[in-house]
Coordinates of C-alpha atoms in Angstrom, one line a residue:
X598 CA -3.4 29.3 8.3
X599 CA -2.5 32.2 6.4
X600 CA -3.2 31.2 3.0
X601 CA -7.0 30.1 4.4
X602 CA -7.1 33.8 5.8
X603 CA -6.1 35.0 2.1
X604 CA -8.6 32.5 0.6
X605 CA -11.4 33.8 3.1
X606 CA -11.1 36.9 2.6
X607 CA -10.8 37.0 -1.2
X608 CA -14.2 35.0 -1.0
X609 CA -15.2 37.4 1.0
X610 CA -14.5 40.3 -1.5
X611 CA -16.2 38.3 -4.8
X612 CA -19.0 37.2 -3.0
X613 CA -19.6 41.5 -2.0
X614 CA -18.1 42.2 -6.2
X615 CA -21.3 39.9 -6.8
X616 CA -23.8 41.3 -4.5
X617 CA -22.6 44.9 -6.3
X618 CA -22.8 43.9 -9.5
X619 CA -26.4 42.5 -8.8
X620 CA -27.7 45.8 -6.6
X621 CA -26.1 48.0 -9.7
X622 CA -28.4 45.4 -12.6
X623 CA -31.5 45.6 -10.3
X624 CA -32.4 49.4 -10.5
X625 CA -35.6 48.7 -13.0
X626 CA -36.0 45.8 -10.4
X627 CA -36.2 47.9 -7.3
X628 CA -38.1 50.9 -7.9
X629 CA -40.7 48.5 -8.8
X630 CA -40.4 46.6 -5.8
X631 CA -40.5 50.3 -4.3
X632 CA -43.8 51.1 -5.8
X633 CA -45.2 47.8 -4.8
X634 CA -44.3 48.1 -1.1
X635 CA -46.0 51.5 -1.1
X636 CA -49.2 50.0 -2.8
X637 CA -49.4 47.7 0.2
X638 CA -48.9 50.1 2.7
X639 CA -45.6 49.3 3.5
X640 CA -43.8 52.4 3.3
X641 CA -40.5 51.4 5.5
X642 CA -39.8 48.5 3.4
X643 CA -40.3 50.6 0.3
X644 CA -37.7 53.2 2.2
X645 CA -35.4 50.6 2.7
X646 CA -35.5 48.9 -1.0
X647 CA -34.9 52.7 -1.9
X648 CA -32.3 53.7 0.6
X649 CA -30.2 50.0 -1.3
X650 CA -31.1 51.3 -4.7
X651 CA -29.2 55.1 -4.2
X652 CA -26.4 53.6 -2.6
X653 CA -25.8 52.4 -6.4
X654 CA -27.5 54.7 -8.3
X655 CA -27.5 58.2 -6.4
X656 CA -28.5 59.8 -10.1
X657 CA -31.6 57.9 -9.8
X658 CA -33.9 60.9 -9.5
X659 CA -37.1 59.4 -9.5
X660 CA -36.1 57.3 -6.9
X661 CA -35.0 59.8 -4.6
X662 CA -38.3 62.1 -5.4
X663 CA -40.2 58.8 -4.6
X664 CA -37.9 58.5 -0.9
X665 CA -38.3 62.2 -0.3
X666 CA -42.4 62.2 -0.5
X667 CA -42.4 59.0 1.9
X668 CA -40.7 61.2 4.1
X669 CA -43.1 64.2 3.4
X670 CA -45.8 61.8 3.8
X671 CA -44.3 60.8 7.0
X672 CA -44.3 64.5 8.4
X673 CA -47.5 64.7 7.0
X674 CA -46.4 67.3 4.2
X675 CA -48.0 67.1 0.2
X676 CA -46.1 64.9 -1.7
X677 CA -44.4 66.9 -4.8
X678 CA -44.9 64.5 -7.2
X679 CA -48.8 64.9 -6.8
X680 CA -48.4 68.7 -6.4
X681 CA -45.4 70.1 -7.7
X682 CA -44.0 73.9 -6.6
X683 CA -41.1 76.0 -7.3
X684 CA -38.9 76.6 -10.0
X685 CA -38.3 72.4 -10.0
X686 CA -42.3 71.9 -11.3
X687 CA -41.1 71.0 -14.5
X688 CA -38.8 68.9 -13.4
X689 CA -40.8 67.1 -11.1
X690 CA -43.8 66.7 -13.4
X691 CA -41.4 65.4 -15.7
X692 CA -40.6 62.7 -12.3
X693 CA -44.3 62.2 -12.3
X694 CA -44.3 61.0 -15.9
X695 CA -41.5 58.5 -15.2
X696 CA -43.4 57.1 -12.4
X697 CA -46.6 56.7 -14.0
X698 CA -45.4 55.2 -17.0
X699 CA -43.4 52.8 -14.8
X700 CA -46.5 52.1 -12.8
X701 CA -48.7 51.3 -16.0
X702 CA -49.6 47.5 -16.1
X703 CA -48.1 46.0 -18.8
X704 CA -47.6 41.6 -19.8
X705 CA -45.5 39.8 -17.5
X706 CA -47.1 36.0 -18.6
X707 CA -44.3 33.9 -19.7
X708 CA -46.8 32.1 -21.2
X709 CA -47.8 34.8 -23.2
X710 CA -45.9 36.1 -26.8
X711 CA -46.1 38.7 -29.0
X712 CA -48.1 39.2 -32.2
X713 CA -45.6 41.7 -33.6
X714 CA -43.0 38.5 -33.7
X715 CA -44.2 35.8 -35.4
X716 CA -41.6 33.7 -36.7
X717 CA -37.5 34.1 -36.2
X718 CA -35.2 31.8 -38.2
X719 CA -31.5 30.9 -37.1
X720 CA -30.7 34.6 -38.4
X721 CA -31.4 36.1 -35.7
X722 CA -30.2 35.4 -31.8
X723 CA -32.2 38.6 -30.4
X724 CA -34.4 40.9 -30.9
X725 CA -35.7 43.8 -29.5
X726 CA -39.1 45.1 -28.9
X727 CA -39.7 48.7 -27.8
X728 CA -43.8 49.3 -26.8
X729 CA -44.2 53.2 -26.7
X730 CA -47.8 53.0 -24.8
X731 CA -46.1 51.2 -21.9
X732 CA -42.4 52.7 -22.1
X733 CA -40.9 49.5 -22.4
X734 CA -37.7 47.7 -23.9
X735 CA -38.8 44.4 -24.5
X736 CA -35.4 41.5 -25.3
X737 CA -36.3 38.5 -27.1
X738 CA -33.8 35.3 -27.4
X739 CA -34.9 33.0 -30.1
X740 CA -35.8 30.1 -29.1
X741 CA -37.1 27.5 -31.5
X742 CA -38.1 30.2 -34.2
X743 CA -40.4 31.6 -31.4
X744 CA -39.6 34.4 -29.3
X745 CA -38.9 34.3 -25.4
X746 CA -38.8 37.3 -23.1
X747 CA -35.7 37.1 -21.3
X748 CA -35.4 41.3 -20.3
X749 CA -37.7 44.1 -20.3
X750 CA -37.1 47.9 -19.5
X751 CA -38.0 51.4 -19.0
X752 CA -37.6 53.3 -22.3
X753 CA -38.6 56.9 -23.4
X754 CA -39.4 57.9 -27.2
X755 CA -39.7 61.2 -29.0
X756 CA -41.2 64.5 -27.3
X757 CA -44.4 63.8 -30.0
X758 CA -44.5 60.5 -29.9
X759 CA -44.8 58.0 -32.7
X760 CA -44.9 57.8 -36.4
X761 CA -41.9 59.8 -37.8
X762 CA -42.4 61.0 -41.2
X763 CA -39.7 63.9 -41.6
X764 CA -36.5 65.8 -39.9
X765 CA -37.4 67.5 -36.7
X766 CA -40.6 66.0 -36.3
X767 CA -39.2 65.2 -32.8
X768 CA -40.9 61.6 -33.7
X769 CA -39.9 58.3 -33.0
X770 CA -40.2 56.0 -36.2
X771 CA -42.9 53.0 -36.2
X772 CA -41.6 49.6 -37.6
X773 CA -39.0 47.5 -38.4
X774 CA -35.1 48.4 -37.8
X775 CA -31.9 47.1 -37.9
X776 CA -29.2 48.3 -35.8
X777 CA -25.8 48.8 -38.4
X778 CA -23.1 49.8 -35.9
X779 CA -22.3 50.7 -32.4
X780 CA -21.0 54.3 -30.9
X781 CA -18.8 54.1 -28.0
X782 CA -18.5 56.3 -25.1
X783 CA -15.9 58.5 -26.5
X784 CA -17.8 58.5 -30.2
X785 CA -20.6 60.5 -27.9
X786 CA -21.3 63.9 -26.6
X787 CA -22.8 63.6 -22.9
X788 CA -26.3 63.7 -23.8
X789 CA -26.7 60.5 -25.1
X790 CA -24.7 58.5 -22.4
X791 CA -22.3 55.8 -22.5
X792 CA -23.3 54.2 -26.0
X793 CA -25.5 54.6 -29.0
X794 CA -26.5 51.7 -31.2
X795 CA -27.8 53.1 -34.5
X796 CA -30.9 52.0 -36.4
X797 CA -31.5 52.1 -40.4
X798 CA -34.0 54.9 -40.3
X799 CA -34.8 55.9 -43.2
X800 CA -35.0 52.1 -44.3
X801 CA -35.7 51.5 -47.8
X802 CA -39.6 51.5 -47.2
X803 CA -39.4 54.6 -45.6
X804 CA -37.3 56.5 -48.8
X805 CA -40.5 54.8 -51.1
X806 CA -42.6 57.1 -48.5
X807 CA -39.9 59.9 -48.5
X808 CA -39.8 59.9 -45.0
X809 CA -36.9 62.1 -44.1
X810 CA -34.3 62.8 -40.9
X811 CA -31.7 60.5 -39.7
X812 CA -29.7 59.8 -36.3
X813 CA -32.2 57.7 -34.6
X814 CA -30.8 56.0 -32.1
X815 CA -31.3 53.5 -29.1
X816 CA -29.0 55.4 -26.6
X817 CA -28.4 56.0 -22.8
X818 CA -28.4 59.1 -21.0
X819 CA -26.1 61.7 -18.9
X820 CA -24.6 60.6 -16.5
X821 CA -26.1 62.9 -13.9
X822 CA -29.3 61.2 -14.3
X823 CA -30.3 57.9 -14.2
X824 CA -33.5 57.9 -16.7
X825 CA -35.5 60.2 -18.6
X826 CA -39.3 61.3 -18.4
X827 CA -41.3 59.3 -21.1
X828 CA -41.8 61.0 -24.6
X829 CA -38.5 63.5 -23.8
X830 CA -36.1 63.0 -26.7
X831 CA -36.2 63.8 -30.2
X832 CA -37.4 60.6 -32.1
X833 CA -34.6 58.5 -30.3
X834 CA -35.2 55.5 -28.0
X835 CA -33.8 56.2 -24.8
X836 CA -32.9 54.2 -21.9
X837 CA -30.2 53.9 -18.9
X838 CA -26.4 53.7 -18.9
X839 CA -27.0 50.2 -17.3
X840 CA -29.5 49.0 -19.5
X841 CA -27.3 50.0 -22.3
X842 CA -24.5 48.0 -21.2
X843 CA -26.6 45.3 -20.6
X844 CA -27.7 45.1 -24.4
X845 CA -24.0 44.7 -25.4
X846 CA -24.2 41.2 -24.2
X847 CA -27.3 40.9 -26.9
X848 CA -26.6 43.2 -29.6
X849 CA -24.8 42.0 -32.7
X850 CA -24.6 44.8 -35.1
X851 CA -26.8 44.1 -38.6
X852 CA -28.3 40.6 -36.9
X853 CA -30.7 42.5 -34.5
X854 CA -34.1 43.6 -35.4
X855 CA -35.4 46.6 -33.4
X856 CA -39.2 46.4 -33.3
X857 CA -40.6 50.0 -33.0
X858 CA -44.3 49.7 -31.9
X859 CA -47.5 52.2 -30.8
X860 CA -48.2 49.0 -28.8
X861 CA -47.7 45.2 -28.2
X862 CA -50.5 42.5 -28.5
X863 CA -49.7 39.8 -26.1
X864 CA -51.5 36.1 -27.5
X865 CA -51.8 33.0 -25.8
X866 CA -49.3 30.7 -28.0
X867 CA -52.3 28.7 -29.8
X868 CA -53.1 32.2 -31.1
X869 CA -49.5 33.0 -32.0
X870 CA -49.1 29.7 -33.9
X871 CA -52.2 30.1 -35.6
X872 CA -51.6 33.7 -36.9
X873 CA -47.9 32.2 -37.8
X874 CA -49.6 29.6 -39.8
X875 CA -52.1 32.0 -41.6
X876 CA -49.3 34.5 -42.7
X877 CA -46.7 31.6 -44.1
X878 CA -49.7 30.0 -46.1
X879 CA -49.7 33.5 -47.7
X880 CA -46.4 33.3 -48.7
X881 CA -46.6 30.0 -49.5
X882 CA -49.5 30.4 -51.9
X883 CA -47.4 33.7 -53.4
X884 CA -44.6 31.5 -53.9
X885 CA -46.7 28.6 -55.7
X886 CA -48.9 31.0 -57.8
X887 CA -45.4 32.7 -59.5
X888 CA -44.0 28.7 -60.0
X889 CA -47.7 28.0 -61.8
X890 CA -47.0 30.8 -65.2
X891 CA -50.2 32.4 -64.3
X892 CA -48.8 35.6 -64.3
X893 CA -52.3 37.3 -63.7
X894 CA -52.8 34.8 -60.6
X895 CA -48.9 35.7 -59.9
X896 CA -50.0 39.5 -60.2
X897 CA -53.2 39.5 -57.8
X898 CA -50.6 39.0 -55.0
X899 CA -49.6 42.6 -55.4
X900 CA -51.2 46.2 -54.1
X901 CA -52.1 48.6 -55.9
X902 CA -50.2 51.1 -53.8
X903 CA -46.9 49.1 -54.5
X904 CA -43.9 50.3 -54.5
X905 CA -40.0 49.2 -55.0
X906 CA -37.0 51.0 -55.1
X907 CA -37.2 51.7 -58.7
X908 CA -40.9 51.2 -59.7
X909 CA -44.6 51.6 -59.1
X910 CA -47.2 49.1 -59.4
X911 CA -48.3 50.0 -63.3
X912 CA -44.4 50.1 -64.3
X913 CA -43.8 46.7 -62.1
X914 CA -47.0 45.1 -63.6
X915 CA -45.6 46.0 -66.9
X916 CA -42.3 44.5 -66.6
X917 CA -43.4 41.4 -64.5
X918 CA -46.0 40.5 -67.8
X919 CA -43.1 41.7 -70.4
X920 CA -40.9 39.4 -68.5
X921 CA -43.8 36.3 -68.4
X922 CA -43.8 35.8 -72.3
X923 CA -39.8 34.2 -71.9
X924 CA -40.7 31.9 -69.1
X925 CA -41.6 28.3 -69.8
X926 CA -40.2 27.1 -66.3
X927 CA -40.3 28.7 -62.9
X928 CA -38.8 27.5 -59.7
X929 CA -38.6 28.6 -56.0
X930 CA -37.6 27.7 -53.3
X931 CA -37.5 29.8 -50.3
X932 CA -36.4 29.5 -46.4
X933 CA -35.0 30.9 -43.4
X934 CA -38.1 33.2 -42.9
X935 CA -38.1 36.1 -40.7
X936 CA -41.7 37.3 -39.4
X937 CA -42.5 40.2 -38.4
X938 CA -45.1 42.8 -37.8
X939 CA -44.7 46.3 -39.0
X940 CA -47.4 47.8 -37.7
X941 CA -51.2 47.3 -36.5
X942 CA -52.7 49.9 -38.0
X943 CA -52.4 49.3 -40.8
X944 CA -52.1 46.0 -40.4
X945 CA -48.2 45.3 -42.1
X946 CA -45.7 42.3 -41.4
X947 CA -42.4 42.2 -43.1
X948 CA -41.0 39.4 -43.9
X949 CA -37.2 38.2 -44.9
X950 CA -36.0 34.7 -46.7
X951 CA -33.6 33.4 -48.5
X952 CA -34.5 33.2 -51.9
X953 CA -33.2 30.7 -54.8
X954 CA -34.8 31.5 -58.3
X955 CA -34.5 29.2 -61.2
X956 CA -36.4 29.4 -64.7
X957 CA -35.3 28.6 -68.3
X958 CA -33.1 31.2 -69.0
X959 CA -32.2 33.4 -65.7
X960 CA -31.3 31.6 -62.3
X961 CA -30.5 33.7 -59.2
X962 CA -30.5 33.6 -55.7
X963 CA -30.3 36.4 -52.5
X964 CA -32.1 37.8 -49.6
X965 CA -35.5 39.0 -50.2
X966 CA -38.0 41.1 -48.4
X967 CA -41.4 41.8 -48.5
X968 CA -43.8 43.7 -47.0
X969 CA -47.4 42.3 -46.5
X970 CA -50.7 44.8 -45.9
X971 CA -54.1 43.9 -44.9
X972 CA -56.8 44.8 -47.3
X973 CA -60.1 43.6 -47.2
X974 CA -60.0 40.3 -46.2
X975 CA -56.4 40.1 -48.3
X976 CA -52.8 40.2 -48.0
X977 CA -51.1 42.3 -50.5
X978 CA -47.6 43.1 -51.3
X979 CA -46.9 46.6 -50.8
X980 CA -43.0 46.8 -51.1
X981 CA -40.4 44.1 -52.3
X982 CA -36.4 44.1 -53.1
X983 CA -33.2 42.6 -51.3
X984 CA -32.5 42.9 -48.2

């Protein structure tokens, strides 16, 4: 009898463990529950969902603003987040942000995928998509080389938005990142929470533009807060303490891409596959074209505005033509191809493969990547070297 006490209770206590653990991964969850309840004129149920969420999360300000003007509303008073007073305006505008940029509509299809991933090879297990016009956090699993939203999250970017281009431009960089290494709690001053996970800015494409500054990070926040207003930090992407603990279970240092983007185009997956197709047939046709000798056919492949690591287009078409004269064989063979897209405007995908070159007198093999830009009614390279 007493061991089924024991045993009862000790189910008891996991099953409540569980029901924690779920109330303290549900914050994003339940203020938009919150906001939805309100929407339909609901406002005790939206009390109650917001009553449960600071029980877990009593640093979730805009939470509490949001139960403190149902009250108000209640009493019949102005809500502050509509019309702010005091010496707390700034804060509370800042509230007012948070809430509208959680309030913005934004893809929930599961049907639906993303045009800046188009094509993930056994690389990559994750990867992460941030959307700055919707303040979002995207996570992507790869599943079958195509990407599927299993997460998304409130995330704020730099005070002046995106499109860094040098040190204290308080900008948050536009395209495509790895994440190299992971700073723990006691690596960290306050400010930027309970971990950091820190992204190749500048990347090598960035040094051809002599884009400056360093330090950008994916990070949480203070621990007095739950969140930050959107557009807040200085270039970094920030999020919660519980969101960032959440990633651990996806992040895997230099094997997850971090996709920064002004915005996300959402296509139906006939699109998807058919913008997939067009952009490896480019590839392909690069990849036949250098096999073929023409080295002027080879050559049209290539913008005008290139630029490597070590040289620009005239000194790369120079050496590409010196080089041509030795060749009497040329084979490659390329695979595990990494898609994806850079930015829209202009339009830019990068792509990674592994890459195994053999001709008559130099054979070598490694990583490649190559950045693709629109022109005309073209695809150019811009920027190639290992990866």
């Amino acid at each position: 009898m007493m061991k089924a006490r024991v045993f009862s209770a000790l189910c008891v206590l996991f099953s409540l463990a569980i029901a924690e653990a779920t109330e303290k991964e549900t914050a994003e969850l339940h203020i938009e529950k919150a906001f939805t309840a309100i929407a339909a004129g609901e406002p005790q149920q939206a009390k109650a969902i917001l009553i449960n969420t600071l029980e877990h999360h009593p640093n979730f300000h805009l939470a509490r603003m949001v139960y403190a003007d149902l009250i108000a509303a209640q009493a019949q008073l102005s809500p502050l987040l509509t019309d702010p007073l005091g010496q707390d305006k700034v804060r509370i505008l800042g509230l007012a942000e948070e809430a509208s940029a959680r309030l913005k509509p934004r893809a929930k299809n599961v049907d639906k995928l993303p045009a800046n991933i188009v094509k993930l090879s056994h690389n990559y297990r994750h990867v992460l998509l941030f959307d700055a016009q919707y303040s979002r956090l995207y996570v992507f699993e790869n599943h079958e080389a195509a990407p599927r939203l299993i997460a998304d999250y409130y995330a704020s970017a730099g005070k002046d938005g995106m499109g860094k281009e040098s040190e204290g431009d308080n900008r948050t960089p536009s395209g495509v990142y790895k994440i190299t290494y992971t700073l723990d709690d006691d690596q960290l001053p306050e400010l930027y929470g309970e971990a950091a996970y820190v992204l190749n800015y500048p990347n090598r494409w960035d040094q051809t533009q002599h884009r400056s500054g360093s330090g950008i990070w994916l990070h949480g926040v203070p621990r007095i807060t739950y969140s930050r207003p959107p557009e807040t930090s200085r270039g970094c992407v920030v999020t919660s303490n519980a969101v960032i603990q959440q990633l651990k279970q996806t992040i895997n240092p230099l094997q997850t891409s971090v996709v920064l983007a002004t915005q996300v185009d959402w296509l139906d997956e006939e699109q998807w596959r058919e913008d997939q197709t067009k952009l490896l047939s480019v590839i392909g046709q690069w990849q036949s074209d250098w096999q073929s000798l023409d080295v002027e056919q080879y050559l049209k492949h290539y913008s005008s505005s290139y630029q490597d690591m070590k040289l620009d287009y005239r000194q790369m078409l120079s050496q590409t033509r010196r080089n041509a004269k030795k060749k009497t064989m040329i084979k490659v063979t390329i695979k595990n191809i990494d898609l994806l897209r850079y930015s829209a405007e202009p339009q830019r995908y990068v792509a990674h493969f592994d890459q195994d070159y053999k001709s008559n007198n130099y054979n070598i093999s490694y990583r490649k990547q190559q950045i693709w830009q629109r022109e005309g009614t073209d695809w150019k390279i811009i920027f190639e070297g290992r990866v």
